[in-house]
Coordinates of C-alpha atoms in Angstrom, one line a residue:
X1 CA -1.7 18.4 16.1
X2 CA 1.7 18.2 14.9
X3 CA 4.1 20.5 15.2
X4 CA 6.1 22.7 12.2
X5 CA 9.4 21.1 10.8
X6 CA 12.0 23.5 12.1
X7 CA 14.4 21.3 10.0
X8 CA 12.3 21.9 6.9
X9 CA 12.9 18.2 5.8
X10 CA 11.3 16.4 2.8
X11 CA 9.1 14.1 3.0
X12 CA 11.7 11.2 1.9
X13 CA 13.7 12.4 4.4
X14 CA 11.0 12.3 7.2
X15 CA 10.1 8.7 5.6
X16 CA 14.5 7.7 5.9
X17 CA 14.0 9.1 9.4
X18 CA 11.3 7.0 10.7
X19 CA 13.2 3.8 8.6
X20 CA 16.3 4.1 10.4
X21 CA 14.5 4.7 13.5
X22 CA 12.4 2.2 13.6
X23 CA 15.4 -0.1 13.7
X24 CA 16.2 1.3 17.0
X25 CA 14.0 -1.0 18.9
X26 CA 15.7 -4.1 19.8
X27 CA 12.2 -5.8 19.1
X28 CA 12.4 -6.3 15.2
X29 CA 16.2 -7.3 16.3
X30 CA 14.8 -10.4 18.4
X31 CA 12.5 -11.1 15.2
X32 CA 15.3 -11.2 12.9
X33 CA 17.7 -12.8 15.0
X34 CA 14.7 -15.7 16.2
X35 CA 13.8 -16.6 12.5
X36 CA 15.9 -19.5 12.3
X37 CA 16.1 -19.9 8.2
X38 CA 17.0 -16.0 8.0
X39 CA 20.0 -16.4 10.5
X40 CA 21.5 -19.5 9.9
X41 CA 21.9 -19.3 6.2
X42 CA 24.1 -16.7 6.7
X43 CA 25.8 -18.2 9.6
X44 CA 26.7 -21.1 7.0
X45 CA 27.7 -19.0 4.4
X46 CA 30.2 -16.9 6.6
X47 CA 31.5 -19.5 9.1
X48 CA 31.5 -22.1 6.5
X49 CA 33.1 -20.9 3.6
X50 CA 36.5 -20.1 4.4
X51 CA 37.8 -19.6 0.4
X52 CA 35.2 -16.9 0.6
X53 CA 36.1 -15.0 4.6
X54 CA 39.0 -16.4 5.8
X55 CA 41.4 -13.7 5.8
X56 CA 39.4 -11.3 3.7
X57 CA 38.3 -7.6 4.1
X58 CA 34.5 -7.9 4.9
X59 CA 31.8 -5.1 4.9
X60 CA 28.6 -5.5 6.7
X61 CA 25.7 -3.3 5.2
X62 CA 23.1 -3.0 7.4
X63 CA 24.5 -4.5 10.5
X64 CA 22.2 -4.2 12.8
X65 CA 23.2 -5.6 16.4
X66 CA 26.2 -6.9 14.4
X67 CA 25.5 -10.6 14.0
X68 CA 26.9 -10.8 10.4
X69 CA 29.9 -9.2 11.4
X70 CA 30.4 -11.6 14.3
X71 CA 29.6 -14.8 11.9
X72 CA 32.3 -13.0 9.2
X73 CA 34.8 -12.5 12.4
X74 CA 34.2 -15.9 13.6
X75 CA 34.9 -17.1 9.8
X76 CA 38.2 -16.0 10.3
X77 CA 37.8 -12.7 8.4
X78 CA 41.1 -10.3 8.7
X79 CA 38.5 -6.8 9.1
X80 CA 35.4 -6.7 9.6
X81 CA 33.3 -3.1 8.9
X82 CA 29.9 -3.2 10.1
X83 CA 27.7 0.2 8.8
X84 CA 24.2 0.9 10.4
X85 CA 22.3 4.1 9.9
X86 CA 20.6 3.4 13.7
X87 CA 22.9 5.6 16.2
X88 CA 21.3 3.9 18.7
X89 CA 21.8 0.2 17.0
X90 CA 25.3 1.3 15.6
X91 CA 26.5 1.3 19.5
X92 CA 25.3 -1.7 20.4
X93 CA 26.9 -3.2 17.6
X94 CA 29.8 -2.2 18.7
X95 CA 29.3 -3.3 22.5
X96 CA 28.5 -6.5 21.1
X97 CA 31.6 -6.9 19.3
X98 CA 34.1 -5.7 22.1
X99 CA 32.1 -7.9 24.6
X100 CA 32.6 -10.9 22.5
X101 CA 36.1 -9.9 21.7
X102 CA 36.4 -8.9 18.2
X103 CA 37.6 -5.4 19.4
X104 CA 40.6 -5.9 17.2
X105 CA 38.6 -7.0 14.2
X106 CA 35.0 -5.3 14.3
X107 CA 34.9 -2.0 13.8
X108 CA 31.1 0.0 13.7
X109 CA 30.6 2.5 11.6
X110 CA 27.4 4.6 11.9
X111 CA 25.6 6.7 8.9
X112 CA 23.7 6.5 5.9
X113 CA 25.6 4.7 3.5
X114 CA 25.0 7.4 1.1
X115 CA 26.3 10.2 3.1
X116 CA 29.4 8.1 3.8
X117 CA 30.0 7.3 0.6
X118 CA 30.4 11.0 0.2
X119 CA 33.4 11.2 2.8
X120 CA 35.2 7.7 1.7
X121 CA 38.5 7.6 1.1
X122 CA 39.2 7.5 -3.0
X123 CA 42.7 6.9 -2.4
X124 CA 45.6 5.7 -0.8
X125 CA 46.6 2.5 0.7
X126 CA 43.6 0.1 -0.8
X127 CA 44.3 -2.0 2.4
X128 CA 42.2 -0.1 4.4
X129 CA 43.9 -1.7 7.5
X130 CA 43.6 2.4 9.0
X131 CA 40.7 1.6 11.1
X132 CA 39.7 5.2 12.0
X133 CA 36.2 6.1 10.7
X134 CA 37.3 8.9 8.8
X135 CA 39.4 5.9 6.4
X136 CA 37.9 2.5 6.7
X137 CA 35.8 3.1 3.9
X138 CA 38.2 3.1 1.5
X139 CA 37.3 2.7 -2.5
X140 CA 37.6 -1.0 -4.1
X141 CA 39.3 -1.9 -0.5
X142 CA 37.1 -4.8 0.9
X143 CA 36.9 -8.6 -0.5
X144 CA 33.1 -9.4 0.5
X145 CA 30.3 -7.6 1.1
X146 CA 27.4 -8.9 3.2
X147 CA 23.9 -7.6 3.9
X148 CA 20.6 -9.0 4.6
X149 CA 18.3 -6.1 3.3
X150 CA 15.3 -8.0 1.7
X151 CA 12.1 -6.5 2.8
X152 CA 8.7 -8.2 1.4
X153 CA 8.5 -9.1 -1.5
X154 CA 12.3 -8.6 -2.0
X155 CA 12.1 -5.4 -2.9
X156 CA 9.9 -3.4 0.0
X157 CA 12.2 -0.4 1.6
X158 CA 14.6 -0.2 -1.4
X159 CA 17.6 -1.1 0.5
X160 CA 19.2 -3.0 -1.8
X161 CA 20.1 0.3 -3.6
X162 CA 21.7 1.3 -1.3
X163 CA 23.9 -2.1 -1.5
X164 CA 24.5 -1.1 -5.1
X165 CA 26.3 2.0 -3.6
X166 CA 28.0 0.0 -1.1
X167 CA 29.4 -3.0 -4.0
X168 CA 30.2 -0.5 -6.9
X169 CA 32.2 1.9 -4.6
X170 CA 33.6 0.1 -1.9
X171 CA 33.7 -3.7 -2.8
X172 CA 37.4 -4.9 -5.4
X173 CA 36.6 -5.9 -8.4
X174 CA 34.9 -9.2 -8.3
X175 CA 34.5 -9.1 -5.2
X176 CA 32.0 -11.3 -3.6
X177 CA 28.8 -10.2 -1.9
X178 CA 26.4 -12.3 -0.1
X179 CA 23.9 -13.3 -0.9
X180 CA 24.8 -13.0 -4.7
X181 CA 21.5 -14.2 -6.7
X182 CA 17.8 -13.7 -5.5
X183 CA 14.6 -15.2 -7.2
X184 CA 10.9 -14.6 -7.1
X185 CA 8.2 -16.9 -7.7
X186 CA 4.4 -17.2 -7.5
X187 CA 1.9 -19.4 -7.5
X188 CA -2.1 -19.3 -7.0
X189 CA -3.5 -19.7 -3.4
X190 CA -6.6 -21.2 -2.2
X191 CA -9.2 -20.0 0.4
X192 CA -7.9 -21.1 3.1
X193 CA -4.4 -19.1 2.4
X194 CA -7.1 -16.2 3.0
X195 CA -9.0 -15.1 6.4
X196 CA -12.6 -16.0 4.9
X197 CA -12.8 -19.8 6.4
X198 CA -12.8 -17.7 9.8
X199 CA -15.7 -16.1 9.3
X200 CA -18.0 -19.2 7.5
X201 CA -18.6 -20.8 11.4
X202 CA -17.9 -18.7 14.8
X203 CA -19.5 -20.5 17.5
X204 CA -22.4 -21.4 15.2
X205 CA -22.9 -17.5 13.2
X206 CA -22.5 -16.5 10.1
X207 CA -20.9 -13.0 9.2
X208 CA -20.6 -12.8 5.8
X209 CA -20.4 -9.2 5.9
X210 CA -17.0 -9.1 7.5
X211 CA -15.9 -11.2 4.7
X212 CA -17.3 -8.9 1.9
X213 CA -15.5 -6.2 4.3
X214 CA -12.4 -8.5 4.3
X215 CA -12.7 -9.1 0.3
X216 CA -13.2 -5.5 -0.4
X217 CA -9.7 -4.7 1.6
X218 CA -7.8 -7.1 0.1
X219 CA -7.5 -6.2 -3.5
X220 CA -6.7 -2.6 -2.4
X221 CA -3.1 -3.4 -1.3
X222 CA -1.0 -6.4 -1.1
X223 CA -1.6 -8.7 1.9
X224 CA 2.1 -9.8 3.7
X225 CA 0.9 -12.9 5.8
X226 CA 2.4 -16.3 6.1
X227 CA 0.9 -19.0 3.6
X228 CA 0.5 -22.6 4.4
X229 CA 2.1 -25.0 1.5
X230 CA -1.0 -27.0 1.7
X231 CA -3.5 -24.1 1.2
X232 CA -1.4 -23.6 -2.3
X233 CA -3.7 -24.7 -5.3
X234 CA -1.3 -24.2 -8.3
X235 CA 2.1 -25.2 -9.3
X236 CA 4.7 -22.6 -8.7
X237 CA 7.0 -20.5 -11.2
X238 CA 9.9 -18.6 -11.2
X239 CA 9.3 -14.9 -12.6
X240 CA 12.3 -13.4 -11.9
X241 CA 16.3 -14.0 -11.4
X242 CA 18.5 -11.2 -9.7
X243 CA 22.1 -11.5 -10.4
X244 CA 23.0 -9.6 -7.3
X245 CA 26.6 -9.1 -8.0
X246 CA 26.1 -7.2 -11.2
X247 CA 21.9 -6.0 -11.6
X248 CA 21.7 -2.2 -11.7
X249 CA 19.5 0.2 -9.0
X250 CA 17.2 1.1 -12.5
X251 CA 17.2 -2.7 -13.1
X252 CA 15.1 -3.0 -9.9
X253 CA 12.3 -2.1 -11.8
X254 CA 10.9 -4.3 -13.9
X255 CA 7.9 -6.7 -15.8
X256 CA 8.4 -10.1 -15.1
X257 CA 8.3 -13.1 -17.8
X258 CA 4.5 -14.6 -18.3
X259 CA 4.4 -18.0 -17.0
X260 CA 1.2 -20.5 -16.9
X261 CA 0.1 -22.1 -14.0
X262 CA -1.7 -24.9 -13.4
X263 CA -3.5 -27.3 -10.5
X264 CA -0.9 -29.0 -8.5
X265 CA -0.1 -32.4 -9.7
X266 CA 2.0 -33.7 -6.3
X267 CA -1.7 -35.0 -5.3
X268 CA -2.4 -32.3 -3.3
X269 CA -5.5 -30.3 -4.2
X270 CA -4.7 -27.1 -2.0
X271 CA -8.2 -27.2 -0.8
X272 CA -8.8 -29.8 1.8
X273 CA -10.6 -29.4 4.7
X274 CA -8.0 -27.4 7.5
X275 CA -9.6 -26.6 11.1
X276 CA -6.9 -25.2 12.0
X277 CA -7.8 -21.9 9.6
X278 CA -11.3 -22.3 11.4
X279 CA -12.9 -20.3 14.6
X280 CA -10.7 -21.0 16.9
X281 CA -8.2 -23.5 15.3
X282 CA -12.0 -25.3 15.3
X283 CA -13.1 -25.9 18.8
X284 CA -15.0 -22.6 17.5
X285 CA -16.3 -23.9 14.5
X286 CA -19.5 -25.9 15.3
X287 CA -20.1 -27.4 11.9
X288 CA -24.0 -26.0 11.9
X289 CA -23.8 -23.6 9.9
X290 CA -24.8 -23.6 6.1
X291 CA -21.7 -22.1 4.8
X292 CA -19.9 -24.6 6.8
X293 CA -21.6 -27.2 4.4
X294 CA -20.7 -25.1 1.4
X295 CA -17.3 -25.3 1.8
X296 CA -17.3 -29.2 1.2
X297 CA -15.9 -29.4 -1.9
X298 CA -16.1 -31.9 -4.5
X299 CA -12.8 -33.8 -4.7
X300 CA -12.4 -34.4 -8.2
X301 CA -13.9 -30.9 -8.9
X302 CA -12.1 -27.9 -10.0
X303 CA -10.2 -26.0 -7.2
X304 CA -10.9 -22.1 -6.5
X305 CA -7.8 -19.4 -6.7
X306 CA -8.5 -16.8 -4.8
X307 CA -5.3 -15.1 -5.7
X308 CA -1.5 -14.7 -6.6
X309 CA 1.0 -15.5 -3.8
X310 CA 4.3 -13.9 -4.1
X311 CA 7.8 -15.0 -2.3
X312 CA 12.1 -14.7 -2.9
X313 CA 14.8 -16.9 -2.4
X314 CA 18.0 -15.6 -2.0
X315 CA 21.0 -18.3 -3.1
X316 CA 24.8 -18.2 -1.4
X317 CA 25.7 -20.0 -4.6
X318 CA 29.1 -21.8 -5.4
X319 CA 30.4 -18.7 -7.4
X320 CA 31.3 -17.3 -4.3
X321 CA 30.3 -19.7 -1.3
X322 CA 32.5 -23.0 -2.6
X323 CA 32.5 -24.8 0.2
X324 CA 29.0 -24.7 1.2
X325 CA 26.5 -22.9 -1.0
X326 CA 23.1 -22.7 0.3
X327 CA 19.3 -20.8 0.2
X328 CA 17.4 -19.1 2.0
X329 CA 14.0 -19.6 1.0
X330 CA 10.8 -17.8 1.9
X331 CA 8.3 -20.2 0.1
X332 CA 5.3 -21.3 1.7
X333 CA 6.3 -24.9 0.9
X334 CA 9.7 -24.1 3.4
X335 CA 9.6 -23.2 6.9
X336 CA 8.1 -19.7 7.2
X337 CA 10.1 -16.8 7.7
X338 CA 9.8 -13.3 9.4
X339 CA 9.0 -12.0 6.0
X340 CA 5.8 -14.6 5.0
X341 CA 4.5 -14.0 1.4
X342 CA 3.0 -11.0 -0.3
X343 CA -0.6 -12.3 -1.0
X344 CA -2.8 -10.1 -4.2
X345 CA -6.4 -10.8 -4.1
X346 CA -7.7 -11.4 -7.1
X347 CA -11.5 -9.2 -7.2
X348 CA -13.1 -12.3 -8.3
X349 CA -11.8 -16.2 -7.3
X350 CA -10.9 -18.2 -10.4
X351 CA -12.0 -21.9 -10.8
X352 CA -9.4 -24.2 -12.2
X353 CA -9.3 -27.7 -13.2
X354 CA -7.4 -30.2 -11.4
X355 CA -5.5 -32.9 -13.7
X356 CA -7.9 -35.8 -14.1
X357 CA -10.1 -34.5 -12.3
X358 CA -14.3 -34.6 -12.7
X359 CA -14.4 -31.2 -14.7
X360 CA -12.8 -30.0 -17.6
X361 CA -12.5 -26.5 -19.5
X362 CA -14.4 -27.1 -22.2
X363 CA -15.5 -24.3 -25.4
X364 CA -19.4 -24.9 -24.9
X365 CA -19.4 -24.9 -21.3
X366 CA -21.5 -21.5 -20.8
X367 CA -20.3 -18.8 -18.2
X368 CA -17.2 -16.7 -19.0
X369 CA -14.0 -18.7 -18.4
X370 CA -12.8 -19.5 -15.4
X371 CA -16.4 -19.2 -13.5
X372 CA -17.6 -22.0 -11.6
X373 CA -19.5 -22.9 -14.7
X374 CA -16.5 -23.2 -16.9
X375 CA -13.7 -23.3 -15.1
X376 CA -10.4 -22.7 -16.9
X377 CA -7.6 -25.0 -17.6
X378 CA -4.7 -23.0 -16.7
X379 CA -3.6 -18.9 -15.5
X380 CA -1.4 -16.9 -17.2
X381 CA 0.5 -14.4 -14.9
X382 CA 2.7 -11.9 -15.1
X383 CA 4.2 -9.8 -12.2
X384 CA 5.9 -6.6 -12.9
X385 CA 7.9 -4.3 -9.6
X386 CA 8.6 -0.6 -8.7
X387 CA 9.8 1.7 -6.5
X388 CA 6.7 3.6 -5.2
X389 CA 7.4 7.7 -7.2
X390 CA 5.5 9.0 -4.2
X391 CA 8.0 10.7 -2.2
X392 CA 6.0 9.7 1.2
X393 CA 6.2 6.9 0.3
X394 CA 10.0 7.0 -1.0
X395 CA 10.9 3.3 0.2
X396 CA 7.8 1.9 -0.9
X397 CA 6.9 -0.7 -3.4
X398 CA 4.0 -1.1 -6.2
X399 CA 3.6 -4.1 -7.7
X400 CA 1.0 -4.4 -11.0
X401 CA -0.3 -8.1 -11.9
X402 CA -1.8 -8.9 -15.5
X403 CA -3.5 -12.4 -15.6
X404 CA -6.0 -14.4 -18.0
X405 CA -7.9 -17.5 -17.6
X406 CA -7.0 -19.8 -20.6
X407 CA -8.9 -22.8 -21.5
X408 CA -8.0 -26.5 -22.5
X409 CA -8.0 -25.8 -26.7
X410 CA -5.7 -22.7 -25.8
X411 CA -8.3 -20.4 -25.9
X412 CA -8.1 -16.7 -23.7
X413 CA -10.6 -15.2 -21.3
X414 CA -10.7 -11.8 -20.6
X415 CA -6.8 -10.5 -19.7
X416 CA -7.0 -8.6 -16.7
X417 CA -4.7 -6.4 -14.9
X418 CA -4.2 -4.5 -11.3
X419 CA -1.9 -2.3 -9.3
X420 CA -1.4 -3.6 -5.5
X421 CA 0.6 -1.5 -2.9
X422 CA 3.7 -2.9 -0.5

């Protein structure tokens, strides 16, 4: 059983607690630091850019074991502050710096961003070359800020309002921050983007019940796994555009712009047959089973979407990265990162017609539209985001999908909508 608070804290403070602690472990550090896209994007944009670091004030939100601050000093930055809420983290940051000889130029500042904020310095010299704690952070005193705090989806944890903070107090007007636009896009998966293919052959069983098991699960809460470009069945859209030097924290919620999506038309069904999503990578897949039969599909037949798939891109664009602007991308048609996609299930797969292919959406085709009897000729989507109002879950993140099955003359199916947790 667990033991009384003697603290008393809040719930949102006992969720901030375990955050900030769970960044303690130098485990998620090796994760962040190994995903190659994550790190070297902003490698580029520090070390590469020199109108935007070289000889600038530069504040690191977030920094971790203080890589960013070490890209910015390397960059030829004049001051580097790095803030971390981890104690524990916060040190190391600062052995790393001193060890690698940017004692001079690194300094580590540990707290909540919010609580420091508090204690800043709101006047004086706007240098801020005083680099005891108590002064560093110093109003309107730094040229750049830097953070990576996407979480899935973008917007999982709600650190970026905490960079809000960070860029309207501390960060000169027009300043630059990095990265300074982020997008979102979607797109419809297939069923091999989903666990179900797994389950169709293992060693020569069946078990459909783990997949009605499986199916049930997965339209409770939003699924964060990494999705294969070629187990994508749609085209893909942008919903959403983040200017990141100006959006507001009460901009972060939001109901994304409807778009329509369609069967891919780069050839590429989304579909085909993949062993590798098969009992083990298909040396476990004996190819005796009926399901395994069922699962050939008809090439010039519709496709089947068994859901929305979710992703960012964050840009180091030529407003403030001149030299060398750049993206990272999180797409499932790019190299996959820590943070994979943000998969919602749709309770019922939807059948869509590939262009030119052997089926079309037609208005006397019977069965309701998008079925397998009339399968539609195009989605309608729209995405909406907010920060979860529970206060356990303080740094989480709902997200609510409408969508409706529209068919070739333009006609509407039923318009649908669902709520899916982060």
């Amino acid at each position: 059983a667990g033991e009384p608070n003697p603290a008393g804290k809040s719930a949102s403070q006992a969720v901030d607690e375990n955050y900030f602690g769970s960044y303690s472990y130098f485990d998620i550090h090796r994760v962040m630091l190994d995903d190659v896209a994550r790190t070297a994007a902003y490698r580029v944009a520090l070390e590469q850019n020199p109108s935007c670091v070289k000889g600038k004030r530069v504040l690191d939100i977030g920094c971790g074991t203080g890589i960013l601050s070490m890209f910015a000093a390397r960059g030829g930055a004049k001051k580097v502050v790095g803030v971390d809420g981890a104690a524990d983290i916060a040190a190391v940051a600062r052995a790393n710096a001193e060890h690698n000889g940017f004692r001079d130029v690194i300094t580590v500042v540990q707290g909540k961003v919010e609580e420091l904020l508090k204690k800043a310095d709101v006047g004086g010299d706007e240098s801020g070359d005083d680099v005891n704690d108590q002064n560093v952070l110093r109003k309107h005193s730094f040229d750049v800020l830097v953070s990576e705090w996407m979480g899935y989806a973008l917007l999982f944890e709600s650190m970026f309002d905490t960079v809000i903070e960070a860029r309207d107090f501390l960060l000169k007007p027009g300043g630059a921050i990095l990265p300074d636009v982020a997008t979102l896009h979607v797109a419809g998966f297939g069923r091999n983007a989903t666990s179900l293919p797994f389950w169709d052959d293992v060693y020569g069983f069946e078990m459909p019940c783990v997949q009605k098991s499986l199916s049930e699960d997965a339209v409770k809460t939003a699924i964060v796994a990494p999705v294969k470009g070629a187990h994508v069945v749609t085209d893909s859209a942008e919903i959403k555009r983040l200017d990141l030097a100006s959006v507001t924290a009460k901009e972060l919620d939001f109901t994304a712009r409807e778009v329509v999506l369609t069967a891919r038309t780069d050839g590429v069904r989304g579909d085909e047959v993949d062993a590798s999503v098969t009992a083990g990578a298909g040396e476990g897949a004996t190819g005796l089973t009926q399901r395994s039969v069922v699962v050939d599909v008809d090439a010039g037949g519709p496709v089947t979407v068994h859901g929305i798939v979710l992703w960012f891109d964050t840009l180091f664009s030529e407003r403030f990265s001149a030299e060398t602007p750049g993206v990272l991308s999180t797409s499932p048609h790019e190299r996959q990162t820590h943070w994979a996609q943000t998969m919602l299930h749709f309770p019922e797969p939807i059948s869509l017609c590939v262009p030119n292919g052997s089926k079309t959406a037609k208005n006397e085709t019977s069965g309701a539209l998008g079925s397998t009897s009339n399968p539609c000729a195009s989605i309608k989507v729209r995405v909406g985001m907010a920060k979860c109002a529970e206060e356990e879950r303080v740094r989480g993140l709902d997200v609510s999908l409408e969508y409706v099955c529209v068919g070739a003359g333009g006609e509407e199916g039923e318009r649908k909508a669902r709520m899916y947790r982060v």
